Amino acid sequence: MLSANLSAIFYLISGILFILALRGLSSPETSRQGNFFGISGMIIAITVTFLSIGNFSTGIVVVLIFLLIGGLIGAFIAYKIPMTAMPELVAGFHSLVGLAAVFVAISAFLNPAAFNLGTPGNIKLGSLIEMSIGAAVGAITFSGSIIAFLKLQGIMSGSPITFKGQHPLNALILISIIVITFILCSTQSASLFWILLAVSFLIGFLLIIPIGGADMPVVISMLNSYSGWAAAGIGFTLENTALIITGALVGSSGAILSYIMCKGMNRSFFNVILGGFGATEQSQGNQNKEQRPVKSGNADDAAFLMKNASSVIIVPGYGMAVAQAQHALREMVDTLKKNDIKVSYAIHPVAGRMPGHMNVLLAEANVPYDEVFELEEINNDFANADVAFVIGANDVTNPVAKTDPQSPIYGMPVLDVEKCKSVLFVKRSLSPGYAGIDNDLFYKENTLMLFADAKKMTEDITKNL
Amino acid sequence: MEIDPFIFRLSIFILSIFIGYYVVWSVTPSLHTPLMSVTNAISSVIIVGAIIAGLAGNSDSIFNTSSVFGFLAISLAAINIFGGFLVTQRMLAMYKKKKKDK
């Protein structure tokens, strides 16, 4: 049996390994090593926990069985999941972290002696506060992530669900959570603990339903952050350094990602969270919908334009993920490269449904990561490029964001696609994007609309090259 | 006057937030998806609490309400640990540099 001090040191080591795991992600070369550090940290933490209990009775068999069941399910999912389903997977995983935090909190509340926290009905005040916070945040993470998962999976409509009095109701529930926690801590009442959990589940659900599909990058990052704070709350209860360090790391990681995503949309965090984007603007978008002329073409025209170009910039978006067009796109680019045409990819921070979504899909299609550029890195190159190939992106290319102060997306950083000599825009129809506004780019002189499914169109272009 | 151990944990917590802040800003944007899946995996170190909870029930029987919640939490966290690390590894293996020749 390991002494408490020695196990604390091992928990610290695993915390440091987790820091190194994140540090590794600063570049793709070091990232694989980073992941290895993360795995080692986890193995150390789990082993130390077993050794510090040191009570190898029949209970340990049950623990190992449950561990194995979970592990097999997790490994199975990890190998089977298609890369396009990554946002759903991450949302699903967040919900599990949240639920695990809730279960550990329940367990600690029912049997505090096992964690040295006192006896039922007489739990140390500090521990009870920490436990309640961990449980409440865990519950919010769980139900919020479930909604995010359902929206991403398309089981639930991606459009915002709003109703009258939504915000006052949410505010009321949030206040009641604080009040319940306060009374719970002074009375130690078990029924209040269950009420706290129920109310937290409810608010998680209510907070996410008004948020629309394209705001999912913010929501996923935010839930990522919550799952970290929940883990940290439990870490304080269990007085476990590894959990406290990890919780803080994950919490700040998610918060930074949310910030980057909000900045990518030029919206404040509260604006996104309060939801309902696009609901008010839609009417305005419909008013000035006089039919403006657009030029449309076919795969042949597109192939002709690209063959005569010397540089092409590809702008992928969520539509590419939906159409699973990344492999077809890579094949098209290969053909272009054979003709000595320079090709690069431009990724907007909020392209897709989660941070880095497009990068993973391109990597899956064997696109080398040094051909893929972020908005700031590549935006000046559009003016010198011959062709911009927009595939599945829309709002992030809309020049209105720079020109029209009335527009809901005014001020959002956009890719300067219109500065290219010619723009090829693959889209299924002229329908507006998520923000519910028309894209001025459609009507520009140098834009050629390619109305088709992204994957099919890309394949057809390749044939014509 | 002795310092409450809570203050030490709070110090670790706050310093870790700062470490997290600087480390995560240095993560390249193209690896943000693996970042999310790996943070998922490491936050499942909560399994430590689940194991303690699961093994706490053997005074009279292995299964009581408290330990059953522990067992369930073990499975949930294990899904995340294995799933999170493996899917991250799968993603990271795909990030390749341009071949030098050509």
Short mmCIF file of C-alpha atoms in Angstrom, two decimals, chain B residues 36-91:
data_model
loop_
_atom_site.label_atom_id
_atom_site.label_comp_id
_atom_site.label_asym_id
_atom_site.label_seq_id
_atom_site.Cartn_x
_atom_site.Cartn_y
_atom_site.Cartn_z
CA MET B 36 -10.49 18.79 -27.72
CA SER B 37 -10.36 15.01 -27.91
CA VAL B 38 -7.22 14.77 -25.79
CA THR B 39 -8.58 17.16 -23.13
CA ASN B 40 -11.59 14.87 -23.08
CA ALA B 41 -9.38 11.91 -22.42
CA ILE B 42 -7.34 13.54 -19.68
CA SER B 43 -10.31 15.04 -17.86
CA SER B 44 -11.48 11.45 -17.46
CA VAL B 45 -8.76 11.07 -14.83
CA ILE B 46 -11.90 11.50 -12.75
CA ILE B 47 -11.84 7.70 -12.94
CA VAL B 48 -9.56 7.95 -9.89
CA GLY B 49 -12.53 9.09 -7.84
CA ALA B 50 -14.73 6.46 -9.44
CA ILE B 51 -12.33 3.66 -8.48
CA ILE B 52 -12.22 4.83 -4.86
CA ALA B 53 -16.01 5.00 -4.86
CA GLY B 54 -16.33 1.56 -6.40
CA LEU B 55 -13.97 -0.11 -3.94
CA ALA B 56 -15.47 1.60 -0.92
CA GLY B 57 -18.43 -0.74 -0.70
CA ASN B 58 -16.81 -3.94 0.53
CA SER B 59 -17.49 -3.59 4.23
CA ASP B 60 -20.56 -5.80 4.03
CA SER B 61 -21.20 -6.26 0.31
CA ILE B 62 -19.52 -5.16 -2.91
CA PHE B 63 -22.68 -3.61 -4.28
CA ASN B 64 -24.38 -0.79 -2.48
CA THR B 65 -25.89 2.36 -3.94
CA SER B 66 -22.70 4.35 -3.49
CA SER B 67 -20.37 1.78 -5.06
CA VAL B 68 -22.74 1.08 -7.95
CA PHE B 69 -22.54 4.74 -8.92
CA GLY B 70 -18.76 4.35 -8.67
CA PHE B 71 -18.79 1.33 -10.99
CA LEU B 72 -20.93 3.15 -13.55
CA ALA B 73 -18.61 6.15 -13.40
CA ILE B 74 -15.65 3.83 -14.00
CA SER B 75 -17.21 2.59 -17.24
CA LEU B 76 -18.13 6.08 -18.42
CA ALA B 77 -14.66 7.43 -17.72
CA ALA B 78 -13.04 4.38 -19.31
CA ILE B 79 -15.01 4.94 -22.53
CA ASN B 80 -13.58 8.44 -22.60
CA ILE B 81 -10.03 7.48 -21.72
CA PHE B 82 -9.70 4.74 -24.33
CA GLY B 83 -11.89 6.48 -26.89
CA GLY B 84 -10.27 9.87 -26.37
CA PHE B 85 -6.65 8.81 -26.55
CA LEU B 86 -7.17 6.36 -29.41
CA VAL B 87 -9.15 8.75 -31.57
CA THR B 88 -6.54 11.45 -30.91
CA GLN B 89 -3.82 9.07 -31.97
CA ARG B 90 -5.79 8.19 -35.07
CA MET B 91 -6.16 11.85 -35.98
#
